[in-house]
PDB file of C-alpha atoms in Angstrom:
ATOM      1  CA  MET A   1      15.506   7.202  -9.382  1.00 86.00           C
ATOM      2  CA  THR A   2      12.014   6.120 -10.313  1.00 91.00           C
ATOM      3  CA  ARG A   3      10.646   2.890  -9.238  1.00 94.00           C
ATOM      4  CA  ASP A   4      10.856   1.546 -12.771  1.00 93.00           C
ATOM      5  CA  GLU A   5      14.461   2.533 -13.059  1.00 93.00           C
ATOM      6  CA  ALA A   6      15.058   0.959  -9.595  1.00 94.00           C
ATOM      7  CA  LEU A   7      13.397  -2.293 -10.805  1.00 94.00           C
ATOM      8  CA  ALA A   8      15.706  -2.303 -13.920  1.00 94.00           C
ATOM      9  CA  PHE A   9      18.813  -1.571 -11.645  1.00 93.00           C
ATOM     10  CA  LEU A  10      17.761  -4.501  -9.318  1.00 94.00           C
ATOM     11  CA  GLY A  11      17.252  -6.765 -12.337  1.00 91.00           C
ATOM     12  CA  LYS A  12      20.806  -6.173 -13.471  1.00 92.00           C
ATOM     13  CA  HIS A  13      22.037  -7.486 -10.106  1.00 92.00           C
ATOM     14  CA  LEU A  14      19.602 -10.132  -8.958  1.00 92.00           C
ATOM     15  CA  LYS A  15      18.411 -13.023 -11.068  1.00 93.00           C
ATOM     16  CA  THR A  16      16.938 -15.359  -8.461  1.00 93.00           C
ATOM     17  CA  PRO A  17      13.086 -15.069  -8.543  1.00 93.00           C
ATOM     18  CA  ASN A  18      12.690 -15.571  -4.756  1.00 93.00           C
ATOM     19  CA  LEU A  19      15.241 -12.760  -4.118  1.00 93.00           C
ATOM     20  CA  LEU A  20      13.232 -10.504  -6.310  1.00 94.00           C
ATOM     21  CA  LYS A  21      10.012 -11.296  -4.568  1.00 95.00           C
ATOM     22  CA  HIS A  22      11.760 -10.715  -1.185  1.00 96.00           C
ATOM     23  CA  SER A  23      12.817  -7.400  -2.490  1.00 96.00           C
ATOM     24  CA  LEU A  24       9.256  -6.608  -3.469  1.00 97.00           C
ATOM     25  CA  ALA A  25       7.927  -7.694  -0.030  1.00 98.00           C
ATOM     26  CA  CYS A  26      10.414  -5.456   1.727  1.00 98.00           C
ATOM     27  CA  GLU A  27       9.534  -2.517  -0.500  1.00 98.00           C
ATOM     28  CA  ALA A  28       5.867  -2.955   0.351  1.00 98.00           C
ATOM     29  CA  VAL A  29       6.507  -3.222   4.153  1.00 98.00           C
ATOM     30  CA  MET A  30       8.896  -0.245   4.144  1.00 98.00           C
ATOM     31  CA  ARG A  31       6.374   1.820   2.171  1.00 98.00           C
ATOM     32  CA  ALA A  32       3.715   0.990   4.674  1.00 98.00           C
ATOM     33  CA  LEU A  33       5.956   1.830   7.746  1.00 98.00           C
ATOM     34  CA  ALA A  34       6.901   5.162   6.004  1.00 98.00           C
ATOM     35  CA  ARG A  35       3.207   5.973   5.665  1.00 98.00           C
ATOM     36  CA  PHE A  36       2.569   5.011   9.284  1.00 98.00           C
ATOM     37  CA  PHE A  37       5.382   7.311  10.508  1.00 98.00           C
ATOM     38  CA  GLY A  38       4.729  10.148   8.085  1.00 98.00           C
ATOM     39  CA  GLU A  39       8.081   9.669   6.308  1.00 98.00           C
ATOM     40  CA  ASP A  40       9.032   9.763   2.766  1.00 97.00           C
ATOM     41  CA  GLU A  41       7.221   6.698   1.237  1.00 97.00           C
ATOM     42  CA  GLU A  42       9.218   6.579  -1.940  1.00 97.00           C
ATOM     43  CA  GLU A  43      12.648   6.824  -0.266  1.00 97.00           C
ATOM     44  CA  TRP A  44      11.611   4.083   2.287  1.00 98.00           C
ATOM     45  CA  ALA A  45      10.258   1.878  -0.436  1.00 98.00           C
ATOM     46  CA  LEU A  46      13.378   2.200  -2.452  1.00 97.00           C
ATOM     47  CA  ALA A  47      15.501   1.174   0.583  1.00 97.00           C
ATOM     48  CA  GLY A  48      13.379  -1.906   0.845  1.00 97.00           C
ATOM     49  CA  LEU A  49      13.544  -2.716  -2.862  1.00 97.00           C
ATOM     50  CA  LEU A  50      17.204  -2.268  -3.317  1.00 97.00           C
ATOM     51  CA  HIS A  51      18.655  -3.400   0.059  1.00 95.00           C
ATOM     52  CA  ASP A  52      19.823  -6.901  -1.295  1.00 95.00           C
ATOM     53  CA  LEU A  53      21.148  -5.569  -4.583  1.00 94.00           C
ATOM     54  CA  ASP A  54      24.467  -7.294  -3.852  1.00 95.00           C
ATOM     55  CA  TYR A  55      23.151 -10.586  -2.358  1.00 95.00           C
ATOM     56  CA  GLU A  56      24.086 -12.971  -5.275  1.00 94.00           C
ATOM     57  CA  GLU A  57      27.503 -11.209  -5.580  1.00 94.00           C
ATOM     58  CA  THR A  58      28.276 -11.552  -1.924  1.00 94.00           C
ATOM     59  CA  LYS A  59      26.776 -14.909  -1.164  1.00 91.00           C
ATOM     60  CA  ASP A  60      30.220 -16.367  -0.430  1.00 93.00           C
ATOM     61  CA  ALA A  61      31.338 -13.280   1.580  1.00 94.00           C
ATOM     62  CA  PRO A  62      28.456 -12.453   3.911  1.00 91.00           C
ATOM     63  CA  THR A  63      30.313  -9.718   5.816  1.00 92.00           C
ATOM     64  CA  LEU A  64      30.216  -7.669   2.592  1.00 93.00           C
ATOM     65  CA  HIS A  65      26.621  -8.025   2.033  1.00 94.00           C
ATOM     66  CA  GLY A  66      25.109  -4.560   2.243  1.00 93.00           C
ATOM     67  CA  ILE A  67      28.386  -2.882   1.912  1.00 94.00           C
ATOM     68  CA  LEU A  68      28.512  -3.295  -1.850  1.00 93.00           C
ATOM     69  CA  SER A  69      24.888  -2.395  -2.264  1.00 94.00           C
ATOM     70  CA  ALA A  70      25.462   0.792  -0.260  1.00 95.00           C
ATOM     71  CA  GLN A  71      28.437   1.565  -2.544  1.00 94.00           C
ATOM     72  CA  TYR A  72      26.420   1.078  -5.632  1.00 94.00           C
ATOM     73  CA  LEU A  73      23.548   3.256  -4.275  1.00 95.00           C
ATOM     74  CA  GLU A  74      25.897   5.976  -3.201  1.00 94.00           C
ATOM     75  CA  GLU A  75      27.402   6.061  -6.696  1.00 94.00           C
ATOM     76  CA  VAL A  76      24.052   6.652  -8.368  1.00 93.00           C
ATOM     77  CA  GLY A  77      23.204   9.353  -5.849  1.00 93.00           C
ATOM     78  CA  PHE A  78      20.890   8.057  -3.270  1.00 95.00           C
ATOM     79  CA  SER A  79      20.607   9.899   0.050  1.00 95.00           C
ATOM     80  CA  PRO A  80      23.096   9.147   2.839  1.00 95.00           C
ATOM     81  CA  CYS A  81      20.122   8.038   5.021  1.00 95.00           C
ATOM     82  CA  LEU A  82      19.064   5.426   2.538  1.00 96.00           C
ATOM     83  CA  VAL A  83      22.682   4.377   1.841  1.00 96.00           C
ATOM     84  CA  ASP A  84      23.223   3.932   5.697  1.00 96.00           C
ATOM     85  CA  ALA A  85      20.014   1.899   6.041  1.00 97.00           C
ATOM     86  CA  VAL A  86      21.111  -0.484   3.273  1.00 96.00           C
ATOM     87  CA  ARG A  87      24.665  -0.703   4.699  1.00 95.00           C
ATOM     88  CA  SER A  88      23.560  -1.625   8.246  1.00 94.00           C
ATOM     89  CA  HIS A  89      20.599  -4.039   7.386  1.00 95.00           C
ATOM     90  CA  ASN A  90      23.042  -6.911   7.687  1.00 91.00           C
ATOM     91  CA  GLU A  91      24.552  -7.165  11.228  1.00 89.00           C
ATOM     92  CA  LEU A  92      27.580  -9.079   9.944  1.00 90.00           C
ATOM     93  CA  THR A  93      28.975  -5.890   8.345  1.00 89.00           C
ATOM     94  CA  GLY A  94      29.462  -4.403  11.804  1.00 88.00           C
ATOM     95  CA  PHE A  95      27.460  -1.348  10.917  1.00 93.00           C
ATOM     96  CA  ALA A  96      24.623  -0.746  13.378  1.00 90.00           C
ATOM     97  CA  PRO A  97      21.344   0.618  12.095  1.00 94.00           C
ATOM     98  CA  ASN A  98      21.055   4.287  13.150  1.00 91.00           C
ATOM     99  CA  GLY A  99      17.888   6.230  12.530  1.00 94.00           C
ATOM    100  CA  LYS A 100      14.271   5.327  11.879  1.00 97.00           C
ATOM    101  CA  MET A 101      14.660   4.030   8.284  1.00 98.00           C
ATOM    102  CA  ALA A 102      17.769   2.010   9.100  1.00 97.00           C
ATOM    103  CA  VAL A 103      16.090   0.354  12.100  1.00 98.00           C
ATOM    104  CA  ALA A 104      12.961  -0.306  10.139  1.00 98.00           C
ATOM    105  CA  LEU A 105      14.864  -1.907   7.332  1.00 98.00           C
ATOM    106  CA  PHE A 106      16.904  -4.061   9.761  1.00 97.00           C
ATOM    107  CA  ALA A 107      13.672  -5.391  11.322  1.00 97.00           C
ATOM    108  CA  VAL A 108      11.797  -5.747   7.958  1.00 98.00           C
ATOM    109  CA  ASP A 109      14.426  -7.910   6.285  1.00 96.00           C
ATOM    110  CA  PRO A 110      13.760 -11.116   8.327  1.00 96.00           C
ATOM    111  CA  THR A 111      10.121 -10.241   8.828  1.00 97.00           C
ATOM    112  CA  SER A 112       9.210 -10.768   5.191  1.00 95.00           C
ATOM    113  CA  GLY A 113      10.784 -14.185   5.148  1.00 94.00           C
ATOM    114  CA  PHE A 114       9.105 -15.082   8.401  1.00 97.00           C
ATOM    115  CA  ILE A 115       5.681 -14.196   6.941  1.00 97.00           C
ATOM    116  CA  ILE A 116       6.321 -16.221   3.827  1.00 95.00           C
ATOM    117  CA  ALA A 117       7.344 -19.177   5.993  1.00 96.00           C
ATOM    118  CA  CYS A 118       4.046 -18.814   7.815  1.00 97.00           C
ATOM    119  CA  VAL A 119       2.138 -18.811   4.409  1.00 96.00           C
ATOM    120  CA  LEU A 120       3.894 -21.992   3.451  1.00 94.00           C
ATOM    121  CA  VAL A 121       2.807 -23.904   6.542  1.00 95.00           C
ATOM    122  CA  HIS A 122      -0.676 -22.400   6.827  1.00 94.00           C
ATOM    123  CA  ARG A 123      -3.499 -24.741   5.665  1.00 94.00           C
ATOM    124  CA  ASP A 124      -4.652 -22.322   3.044  1.00 94.00           C
ATOM    125  CA  ARG A 125      -1.135 -21.494   1.728  1.00 93.00           C
ATOM    126  CA  SER A 126      -2.380 -17.920   1.137  1.00 94.00           C
ATOM    127  CA  LEU A 127      -1.240 -14.506   2.385  1.00 95.00           C
ATOM    128  CA  GLN A 128      -4.869 -13.365   2.285  1.00 95.00           C
ATOM    129  CA  ALA A 129      -5.739 -16.249   4.753  1.00 95.00           C
ATOM    130  CA  LEU A 130      -2.989 -15.277   7.282  1.00 96.00           C
ATOM    131  CA  GLN A 131      -3.874 -13.492  10.382  1.00 97.00           C
ATOM    132  CA  VAL A 132      -1.739 -11.868  12.980  1.00 97.00           C
ATOM    133  CA  PRO A 133      -2.502 -14.301  15.913  1.00 97.00           C
ATOM    134  CA  PHE A 134      -1.211 -17.152  13.551  1.00 97.00           C
ATOM    135  CA  LEU A 135       1.966 -15.078  13.086  1.00 97.00           C
ATOM    136  CA  LEU A 136       2.354 -14.529  16.699  1.00 97.00           C
ATOM    137  CA  SER A 137       2.000 -18.230  17.584  1.00 95.00           C
ATOM    138  CA  ARG A 138       4.600 -19.145  15.068  1.00 96.00           C
ATOM    139  CA  PHE A 139       6.894 -16.260  16.255  1.00 96.00           C
ATOM    140  CA  LYS A 140       7.036 -17.920  19.600  1.00 93.00           C
ATOM    141  CA  GLU A 141       8.208 -21.232  18.156  1.00 92.00           C
ATOM    142  CA  LYS A 142      12.053 -21.245  18.235  1.00 87.00           C
ATOM    143  CA  GLY A 143      12.368 -23.984  15.814  1.00 91.00           C
ATOM    144  CA  PHE A 144      10.149 -22.447  13.200  1.00 95.00           C
ATOM    145  CA  ALA A 145      11.754 -20.289  10.363  1.00 94.00           C
ATOM    146  CA  ARG A 146      15.039 -20.205  12.164  1.00 90.00           C
ATOM    147  CA  GLY A 147      16.616 -18.012   9.504  1.00 89.00           C
ATOM    148  CA  ALA A 148      14.207 -15.191  10.428  1.00 94.00           C
ATOM    149  CA  SER A 149      15.991 -13.728  13.453  1.00 94.00           C
ATOM    150  CA  ARG A 150      13.446 -12.948  16.174  1.00 96.00           C
ATOM    151  CA  GLU A 151      15.925 -10.624  18.023  1.00 95.00           C
ATOM    152  CA  GLN A 152      16.247  -8.662  14.692  1.00 95.00           C
ATOM    153  CA  ILE A 153      12.441  -8.472  14.244  1.00 97.00           C
ATOM    154  CA  LYS A 154      12.078  -7.339  17.839  1.00 97.00           C
ATOM    155  CA  LYS A 155      14.190  -4.305  17.106  1.00 97.00           C
ATOM    156  CA  CYS A 156      10.823  -2.904  15.959  1.00 97.00           C
ATOM    157  CA  SER A 157      10.540  -1.854  19.586  1.00 97.00           C
ATOM    158  CA  LEU A 158      13.072   0.855  18.789  1.00 97.00           C
ATOM    159  CA  LEU A 159      10.427   2.288  16.518  1.00 97.00           C
ATOM    160  CA  ARG A 160       8.014   2.195  19.473  1.00 98.00           C
ATOM    161  CA  LEU A 161       6.058  -0.609  17.900  1.00 98.00           C
ATOM    162  CA  SER A 162       5.143  -3.875  19.514  1.00 98.00           C
ATOM    163  CA  VAL A 163       5.898  -7.109  17.657  1.00 98.00           C
ATOM    164  CA  GLU A 164       2.105  -7.436  17.143  1.00 98.00           C
ATOM    165  CA  GLU A 165       1.826  -3.948  15.702  1.00 98.00           C
ATOM    166  CA  PHE A 166       4.756  -4.410  13.497  1.00 98.00           C
ATOM    167  CA  LEU A 167       3.644  -7.810  12.145  1.00 98.00           C
ATOM    168  CA  THR A 168       0.201  -6.333  11.518  1.00 98.00           C
ATOM    169  CA  ILE A 169       1.619  -3.476   9.261  1.00 98.00           C
ATOM    170  CA  ALA A 170       3.975  -5.987   7.542  1.00 98.00           C
ATOM    171  CA  LEU A 171       1.250  -8.596   6.908  1.00 98.00           C
ATOM    172  CA  GLN A 172      -1.151  -6.015   5.536  1.00 98.00           C
ATOM    173  CA  ALA A 173       1.547  -4.539   3.251  1.00 98.00           C
ATOM    174  CA  MET A 174       2.373  -7.943   1.839  1.00 98.00           C
ATOM    175  CA  GLN A 175      -1.225  -8.892   1.427  1.00 98.00           C
ATOM    176  CA  HIS A 176      -1.641  -5.829  -0.791  1.00 97.00           C
ATOM    177  CA  ILE A 177       0.936  -7.210  -3.227  1.00 97.00           C
ATOM    178  CA  ALA A 178       0.082 -10.919  -2.863  1.00 96.00           C
ATOM    179  CA  PRO A 179      -0.316 -11.547  -6.577  1.00 95.00           C
ATOM    180  CA  GLN A 180       3.205 -10.115  -7.236  1.00 94.00           C
ATOM    181  CA  LEU A 181       4.545 -12.448  -4.647  1.00 94.00           C
ATOM    182  CA  GLU A 182       2.476 -15.369  -6.021  1.00 92.00           C
ATOM    183  CA  LEU A 183       1.154 -16.117  -2.590  1.00 90.00           C
TER     184      LEU A 183
END
């Protein structure tokens, strides 16, 4: 599936603009991580782009979120590695992330939301103005962006990345697509 086909596929399932932006952010970060690790950039990016395919459909059944997306992706022929990454990105499913792509997606999912929350409280309200020290200071604040699980983000250590290194890669990736994110 090409990126354009994936965007069309995503558009059939997601209608909420912020969810679409979240998908774009996760795509960018996953692509950057794939590049960093020397992995398949297109496959990793598609995992980030399509991981929340079923979000609107499963909003009232959170334990199914990720499972339906994985089924849809399996049906259209995506690799078992990508399907497993999507299935395990939501810990409520009971599927643990196994493998580099799955662990990366698990950590990326809350990270994009965390970074956007940082933009919204930053005096410049711009992704370009954000710097990693600002992210790290907010990361330590338990009451800030509570929906962005710090424990889930810290799983980046399984990739042999510190939180600082991980946030640096994520921030730079999102800064590259700031106009698409309207930030």
